[in-house]
Coordinates of C-alpha atoms in Angstrom, one line a residue:
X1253 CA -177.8 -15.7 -51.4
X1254 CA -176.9 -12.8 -48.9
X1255 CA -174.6 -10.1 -50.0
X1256 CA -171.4 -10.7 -48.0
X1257 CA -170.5 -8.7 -44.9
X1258 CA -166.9 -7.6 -44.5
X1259 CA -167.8 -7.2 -40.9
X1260 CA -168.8 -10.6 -41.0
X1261 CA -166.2 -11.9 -42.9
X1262 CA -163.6 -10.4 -40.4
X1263 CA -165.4 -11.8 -37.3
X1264 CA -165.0 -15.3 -38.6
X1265 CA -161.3 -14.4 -39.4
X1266 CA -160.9 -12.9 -36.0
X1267 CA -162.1 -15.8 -34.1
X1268 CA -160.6 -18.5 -36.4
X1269 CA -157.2 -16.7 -35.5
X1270 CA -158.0 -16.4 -31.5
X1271 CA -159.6 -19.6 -30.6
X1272 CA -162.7 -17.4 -29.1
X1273 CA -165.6 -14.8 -29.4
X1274 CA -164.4 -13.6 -26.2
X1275 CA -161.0 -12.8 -27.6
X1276 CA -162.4 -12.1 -30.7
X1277 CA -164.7 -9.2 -29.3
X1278 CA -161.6 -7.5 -27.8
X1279 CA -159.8 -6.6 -30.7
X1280 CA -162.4 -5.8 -32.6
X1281 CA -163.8 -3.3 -30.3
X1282 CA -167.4 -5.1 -30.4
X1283 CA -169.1 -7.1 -27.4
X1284 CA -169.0 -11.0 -27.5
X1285 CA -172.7 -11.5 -28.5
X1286 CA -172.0 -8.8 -31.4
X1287 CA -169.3 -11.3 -32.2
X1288 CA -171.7 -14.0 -32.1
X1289 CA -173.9 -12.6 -34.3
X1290 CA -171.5 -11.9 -36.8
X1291 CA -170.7 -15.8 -36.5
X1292 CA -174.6 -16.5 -37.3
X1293 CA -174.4 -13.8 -40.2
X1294 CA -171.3 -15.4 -42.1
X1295 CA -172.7 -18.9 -41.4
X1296 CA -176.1 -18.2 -43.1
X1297 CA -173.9 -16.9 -45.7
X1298 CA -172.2 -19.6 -46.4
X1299 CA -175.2 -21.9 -45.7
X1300 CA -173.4 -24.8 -43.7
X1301 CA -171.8 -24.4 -39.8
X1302 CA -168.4 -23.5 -39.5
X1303 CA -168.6 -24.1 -35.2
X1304 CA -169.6 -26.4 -32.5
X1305 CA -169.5 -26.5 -29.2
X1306 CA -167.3 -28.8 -27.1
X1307 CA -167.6 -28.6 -22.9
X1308 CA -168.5 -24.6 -24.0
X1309 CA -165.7 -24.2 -26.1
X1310 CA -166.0 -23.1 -29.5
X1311 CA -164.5 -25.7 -32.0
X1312 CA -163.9 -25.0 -36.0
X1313 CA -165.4 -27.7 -38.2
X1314 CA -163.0 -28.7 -41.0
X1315 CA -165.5 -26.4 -43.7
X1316 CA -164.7 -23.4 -41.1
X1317 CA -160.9 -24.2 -41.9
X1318 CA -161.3 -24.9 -45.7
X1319 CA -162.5 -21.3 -45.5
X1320 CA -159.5 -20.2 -43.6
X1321 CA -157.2 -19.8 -46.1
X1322 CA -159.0 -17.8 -48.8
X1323 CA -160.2 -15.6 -45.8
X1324 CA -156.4 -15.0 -45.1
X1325 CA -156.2 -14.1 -48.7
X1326 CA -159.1 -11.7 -48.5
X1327 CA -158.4 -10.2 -45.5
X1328 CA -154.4 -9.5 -46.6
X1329 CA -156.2 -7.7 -49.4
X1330 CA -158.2 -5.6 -47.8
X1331 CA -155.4 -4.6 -45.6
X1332 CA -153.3 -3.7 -48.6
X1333 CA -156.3 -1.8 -50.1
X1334 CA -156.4 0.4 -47.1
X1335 CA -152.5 0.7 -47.1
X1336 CA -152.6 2.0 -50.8
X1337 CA -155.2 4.2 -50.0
X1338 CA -153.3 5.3 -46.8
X1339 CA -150.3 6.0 -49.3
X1340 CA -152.5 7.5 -51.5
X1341 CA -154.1 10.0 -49.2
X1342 CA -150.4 10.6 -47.9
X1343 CA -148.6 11.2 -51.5
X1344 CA -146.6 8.8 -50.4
X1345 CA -147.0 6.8 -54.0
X1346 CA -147.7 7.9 -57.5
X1347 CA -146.6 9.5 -60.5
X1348 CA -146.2 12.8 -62.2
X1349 CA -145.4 14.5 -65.5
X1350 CA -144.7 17.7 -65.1
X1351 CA -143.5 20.3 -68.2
X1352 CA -141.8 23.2 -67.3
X1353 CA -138.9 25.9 -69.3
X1354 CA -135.0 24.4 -69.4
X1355 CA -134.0 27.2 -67.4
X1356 CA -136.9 26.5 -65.0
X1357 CA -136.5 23.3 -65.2
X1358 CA -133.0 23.0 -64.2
X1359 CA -132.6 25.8 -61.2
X1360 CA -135.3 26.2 -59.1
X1361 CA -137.3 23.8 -60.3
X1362 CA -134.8 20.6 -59.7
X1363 CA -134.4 22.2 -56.5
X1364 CA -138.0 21.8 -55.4
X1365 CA -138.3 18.3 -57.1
X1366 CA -135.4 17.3 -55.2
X1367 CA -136.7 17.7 -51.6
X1368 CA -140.5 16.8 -53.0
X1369 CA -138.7 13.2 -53.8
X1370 CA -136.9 12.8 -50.5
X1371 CA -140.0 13.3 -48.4
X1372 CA -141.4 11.4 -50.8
X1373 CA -139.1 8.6 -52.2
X1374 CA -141.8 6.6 -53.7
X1375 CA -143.0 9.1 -56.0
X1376 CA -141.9 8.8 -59.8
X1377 CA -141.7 12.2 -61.7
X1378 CA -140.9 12.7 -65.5
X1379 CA -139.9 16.0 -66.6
X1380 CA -140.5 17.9 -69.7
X1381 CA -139.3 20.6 -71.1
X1382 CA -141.6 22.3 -74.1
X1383 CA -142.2 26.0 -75.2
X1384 CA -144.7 28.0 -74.0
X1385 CA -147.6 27.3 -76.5
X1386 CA -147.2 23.6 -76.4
X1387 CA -146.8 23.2 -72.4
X1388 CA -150.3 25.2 -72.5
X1389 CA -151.5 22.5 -75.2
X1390 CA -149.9 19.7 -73.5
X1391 CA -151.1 21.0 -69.9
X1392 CA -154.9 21.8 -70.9
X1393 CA -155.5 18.5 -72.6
X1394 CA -154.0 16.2 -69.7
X1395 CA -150.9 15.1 -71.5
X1396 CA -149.1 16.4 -68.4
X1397 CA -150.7 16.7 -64.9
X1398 CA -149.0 20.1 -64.4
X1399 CA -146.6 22.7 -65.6
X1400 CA -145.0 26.5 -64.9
X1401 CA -145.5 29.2 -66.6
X1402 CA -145.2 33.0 -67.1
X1403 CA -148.2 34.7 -65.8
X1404 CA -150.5 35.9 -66.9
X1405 CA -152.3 33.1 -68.1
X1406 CA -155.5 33.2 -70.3
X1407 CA -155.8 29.8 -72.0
X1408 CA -159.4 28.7 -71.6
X1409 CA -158.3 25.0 -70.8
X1410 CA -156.0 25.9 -68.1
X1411 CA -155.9 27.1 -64.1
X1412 CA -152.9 29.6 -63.1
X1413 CA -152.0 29.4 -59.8
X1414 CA -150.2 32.4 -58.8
X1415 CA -146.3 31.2 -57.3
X1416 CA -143.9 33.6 -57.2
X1417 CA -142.4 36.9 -58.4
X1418 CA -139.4 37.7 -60.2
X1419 CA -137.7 40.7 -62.1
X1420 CA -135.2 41.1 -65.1
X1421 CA -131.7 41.1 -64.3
X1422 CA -128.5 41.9 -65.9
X1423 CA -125.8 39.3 -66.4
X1424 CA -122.6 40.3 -67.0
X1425 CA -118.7 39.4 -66.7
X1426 CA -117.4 39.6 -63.1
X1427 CA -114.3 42.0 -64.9
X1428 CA -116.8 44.2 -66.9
X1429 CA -116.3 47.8 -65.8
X1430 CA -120.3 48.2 -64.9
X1431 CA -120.1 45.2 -62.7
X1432 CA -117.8 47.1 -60.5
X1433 CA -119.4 50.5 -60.4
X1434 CA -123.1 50.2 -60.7
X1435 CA -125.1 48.2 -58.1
X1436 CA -128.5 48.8 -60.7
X1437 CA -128.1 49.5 -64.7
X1438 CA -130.5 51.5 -66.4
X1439 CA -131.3 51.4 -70.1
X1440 CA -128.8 54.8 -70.4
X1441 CA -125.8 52.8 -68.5
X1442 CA -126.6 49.8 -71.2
X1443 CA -127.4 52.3 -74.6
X1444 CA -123.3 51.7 -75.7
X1445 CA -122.8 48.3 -74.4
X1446 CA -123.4 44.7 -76.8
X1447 CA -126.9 43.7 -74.9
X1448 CA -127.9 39.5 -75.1
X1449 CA -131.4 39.3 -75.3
X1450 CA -133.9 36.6 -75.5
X1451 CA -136.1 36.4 -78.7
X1452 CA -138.4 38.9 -80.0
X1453 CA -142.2 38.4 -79.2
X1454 CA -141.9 37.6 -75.3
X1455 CA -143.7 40.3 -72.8
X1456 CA -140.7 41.0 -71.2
X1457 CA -138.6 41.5 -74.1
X1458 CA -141.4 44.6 -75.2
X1459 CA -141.0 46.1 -71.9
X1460 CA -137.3 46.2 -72.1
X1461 CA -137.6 48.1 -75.7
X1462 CA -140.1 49.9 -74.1
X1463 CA -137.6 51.3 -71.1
X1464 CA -134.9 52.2 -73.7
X1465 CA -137.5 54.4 -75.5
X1466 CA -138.9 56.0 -72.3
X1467 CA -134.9 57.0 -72.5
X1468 CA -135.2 58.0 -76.2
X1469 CA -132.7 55.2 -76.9
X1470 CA -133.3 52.3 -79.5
X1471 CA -132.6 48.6 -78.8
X1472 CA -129.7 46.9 -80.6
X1473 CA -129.0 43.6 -79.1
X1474 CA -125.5 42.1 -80.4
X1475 CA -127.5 38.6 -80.1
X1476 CA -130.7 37.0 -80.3
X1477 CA -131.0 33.8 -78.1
X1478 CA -134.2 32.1 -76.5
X1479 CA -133.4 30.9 -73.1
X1480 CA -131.8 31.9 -70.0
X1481 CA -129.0 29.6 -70.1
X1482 CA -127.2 30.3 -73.6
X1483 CA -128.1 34.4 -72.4
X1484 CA -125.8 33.6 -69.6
X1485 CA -123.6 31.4 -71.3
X1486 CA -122.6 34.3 -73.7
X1487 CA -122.6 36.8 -71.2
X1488 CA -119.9 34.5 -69.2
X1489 CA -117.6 35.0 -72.4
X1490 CA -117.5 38.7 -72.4
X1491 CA -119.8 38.7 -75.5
X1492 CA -121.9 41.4 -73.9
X1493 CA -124.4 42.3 -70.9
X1494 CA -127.8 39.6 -70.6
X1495 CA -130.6 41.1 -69.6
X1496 CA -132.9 37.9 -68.5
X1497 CA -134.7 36.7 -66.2
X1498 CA -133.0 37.0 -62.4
X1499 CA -134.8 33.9 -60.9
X1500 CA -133.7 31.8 -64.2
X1501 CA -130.3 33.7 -63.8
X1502 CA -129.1 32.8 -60.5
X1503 CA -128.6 29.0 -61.3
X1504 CA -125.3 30.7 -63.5
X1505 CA -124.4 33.5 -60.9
X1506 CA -120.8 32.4 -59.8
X1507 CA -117.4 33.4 -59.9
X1508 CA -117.5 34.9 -63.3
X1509 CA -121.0 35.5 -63.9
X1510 CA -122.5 39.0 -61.8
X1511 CA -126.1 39.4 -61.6
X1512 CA -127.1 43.4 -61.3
X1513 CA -131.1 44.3 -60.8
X1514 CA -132.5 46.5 -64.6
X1515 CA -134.1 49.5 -63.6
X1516 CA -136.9 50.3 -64.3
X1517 CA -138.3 47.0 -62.6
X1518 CA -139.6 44.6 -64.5
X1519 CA -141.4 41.9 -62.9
X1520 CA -141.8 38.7 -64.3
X1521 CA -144.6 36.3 -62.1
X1522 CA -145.0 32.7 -62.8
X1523 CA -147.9 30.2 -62.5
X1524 CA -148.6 26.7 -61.2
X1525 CA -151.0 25.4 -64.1
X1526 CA -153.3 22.6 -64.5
X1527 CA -155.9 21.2 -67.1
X1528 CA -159.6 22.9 -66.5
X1529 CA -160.9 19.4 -67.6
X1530 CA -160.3 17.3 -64.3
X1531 CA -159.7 18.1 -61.1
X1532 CA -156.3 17.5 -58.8
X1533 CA -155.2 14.1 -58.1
X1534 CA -154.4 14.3 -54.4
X1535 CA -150.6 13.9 -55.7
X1536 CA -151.2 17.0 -58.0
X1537 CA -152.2 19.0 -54.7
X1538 CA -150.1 18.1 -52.6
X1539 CA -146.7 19.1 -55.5
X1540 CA -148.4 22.2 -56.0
X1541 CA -148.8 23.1 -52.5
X1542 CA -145.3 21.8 -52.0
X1543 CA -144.0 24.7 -54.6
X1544 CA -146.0 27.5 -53.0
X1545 CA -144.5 26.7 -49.7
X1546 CA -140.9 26.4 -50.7
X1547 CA -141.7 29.8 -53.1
X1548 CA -143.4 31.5 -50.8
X1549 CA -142.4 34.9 -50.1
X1550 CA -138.9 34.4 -51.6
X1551 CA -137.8 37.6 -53.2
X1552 CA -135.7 36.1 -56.2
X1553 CA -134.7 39.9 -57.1
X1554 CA -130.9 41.4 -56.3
X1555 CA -132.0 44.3 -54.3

């Protein structure tokens, strides 16, 4: 037996639903004999006639509408087929788990997810939040389709895609004397002041210790945290002056809470990252491409 032909296949359907080859022909875009030939094609297929002729019109024989119905089935298939695909192509279905820091996670971050999933609103997301290490773990071995990180990146399982630039800022009290006369603070405006500071052993917390010593001063923070949100939370009750992380920061900037740029600048970039091991889903490019765009060129820095 023959392999089947969808085009044949569809030209039976065609004319089974028309009444004609001539009708037939039109909407498919092909010529009636085409048609015809289809017809021949499908009926040596089958191996048994599916038409007749009656005063030169074409007449379905009661095998030709046996077939009819599990031709309606596989034709409503094929046109769901190409709708997924459609949907597909268009990120207009699918799922993603992405792992990204709390503080991330919660400000910009639900931000971005928020207008991905209303010009998407078939999309599913789960979001994780996990340190550092393990979101590069997670990340390289395909737990998670993608994640965001602080570049630079140089796990050999992973690709950084560069997304935007930030700096460290200082959170403080909106009634804290500096907040009123400083527009910058500097490691000399901070050397008597209770500093909040976010745990030992990140790159930016060694630059910051570095800045003090390039002003012969010695780092004391009053208290050791390790995220953005507790930093703020602190600095909020007058506990002292956060230095963190101005695009984690602003998500807490309010009526209490005055964000002032550190000088010297310290700029903190973060990365798009995804497993070495397999490439994008068309899902996966389209998110990523998504966050570029809405972070592009936005200075998250208080000049």
């Amino acid at each position: 037996m023959s392999k089947l032909s969808f085009k044949a296949l569809e030209a039976f359907h065609t004319v089974m639903r028309t009444g004609s080859t001539t009708a037939a022909a039109s909407e498919l875009g092909l010529t009636q004999p085409a048609v015809s030939r289809l017809l021949a094609s499908f009926e040596s297929y089958v191996g048994f006639a599916l038409f007749h002729r009656e005063h030169g019109r074409l007449v379905a024989t009661d095998e030709a509408h046996t077939l009819l119905n599990e031709a309606d089935v596989a034709m409503g298939s094929l046109e769901r087929l190409n709708l997924l695909a459609h949907n597909i192509k268009n990120t207009s279905i699918g799922s993603l788990k992405v792992v990204a820091p709390v503080s991330f996670a919660a400000g910009i971050l639900a931000d971005i997810i928020a207008d991905f999933m209303k010009q998407y609103p078939n999309v599913t997301i789960t979001l994780d939040s996990r340190s550092p290490d393990s979101t590069r773990e997670l990340v390289a071995h395909r737990a998670f389709d993608c994640g965001f990180i602080q570049l630079p990146e140089r796990h050999p399982g992973i690709t950084a895609e560069p997304l935007f630039t930030s700096q460290m800022m200082c959170a403080l009290h909106c009634e804290h004397p500096l907040a009123q006369q400083h527009q910058r603070l500097t490691p000399t405006d901070l050397a008597e002041q209770p500093l909040i500071l976010l745990g030992k052993g990140r790159t930016s917390r060694g630059q910051i210790e570095h800045a003090f010593r390039q002003h012969n001063l010695t780092l004391r923070p009053r208290i050791d945290t390790h995220n953005v949100a507790t930093a703020c939370a602190f600095a909020m009750r007058q506990l002292g002056i956060a230095i963190v992380n101005g695009a984690l920061a602003q998500q807490y900037q309010g009526d209490e809470l005055v964000l002032l740029p550190f000088t010297p600048t310290i700029p903190i970039e973060y990365g798009f990252i995804t497993s070495q091991h397999a490439p994008l889903s068309l899902l996966n490019q389209r998110f990523m491409n998504f966050c570029k765009e809405r972070l592009a060129n936005k200075n998250h820095a208080h000049e």
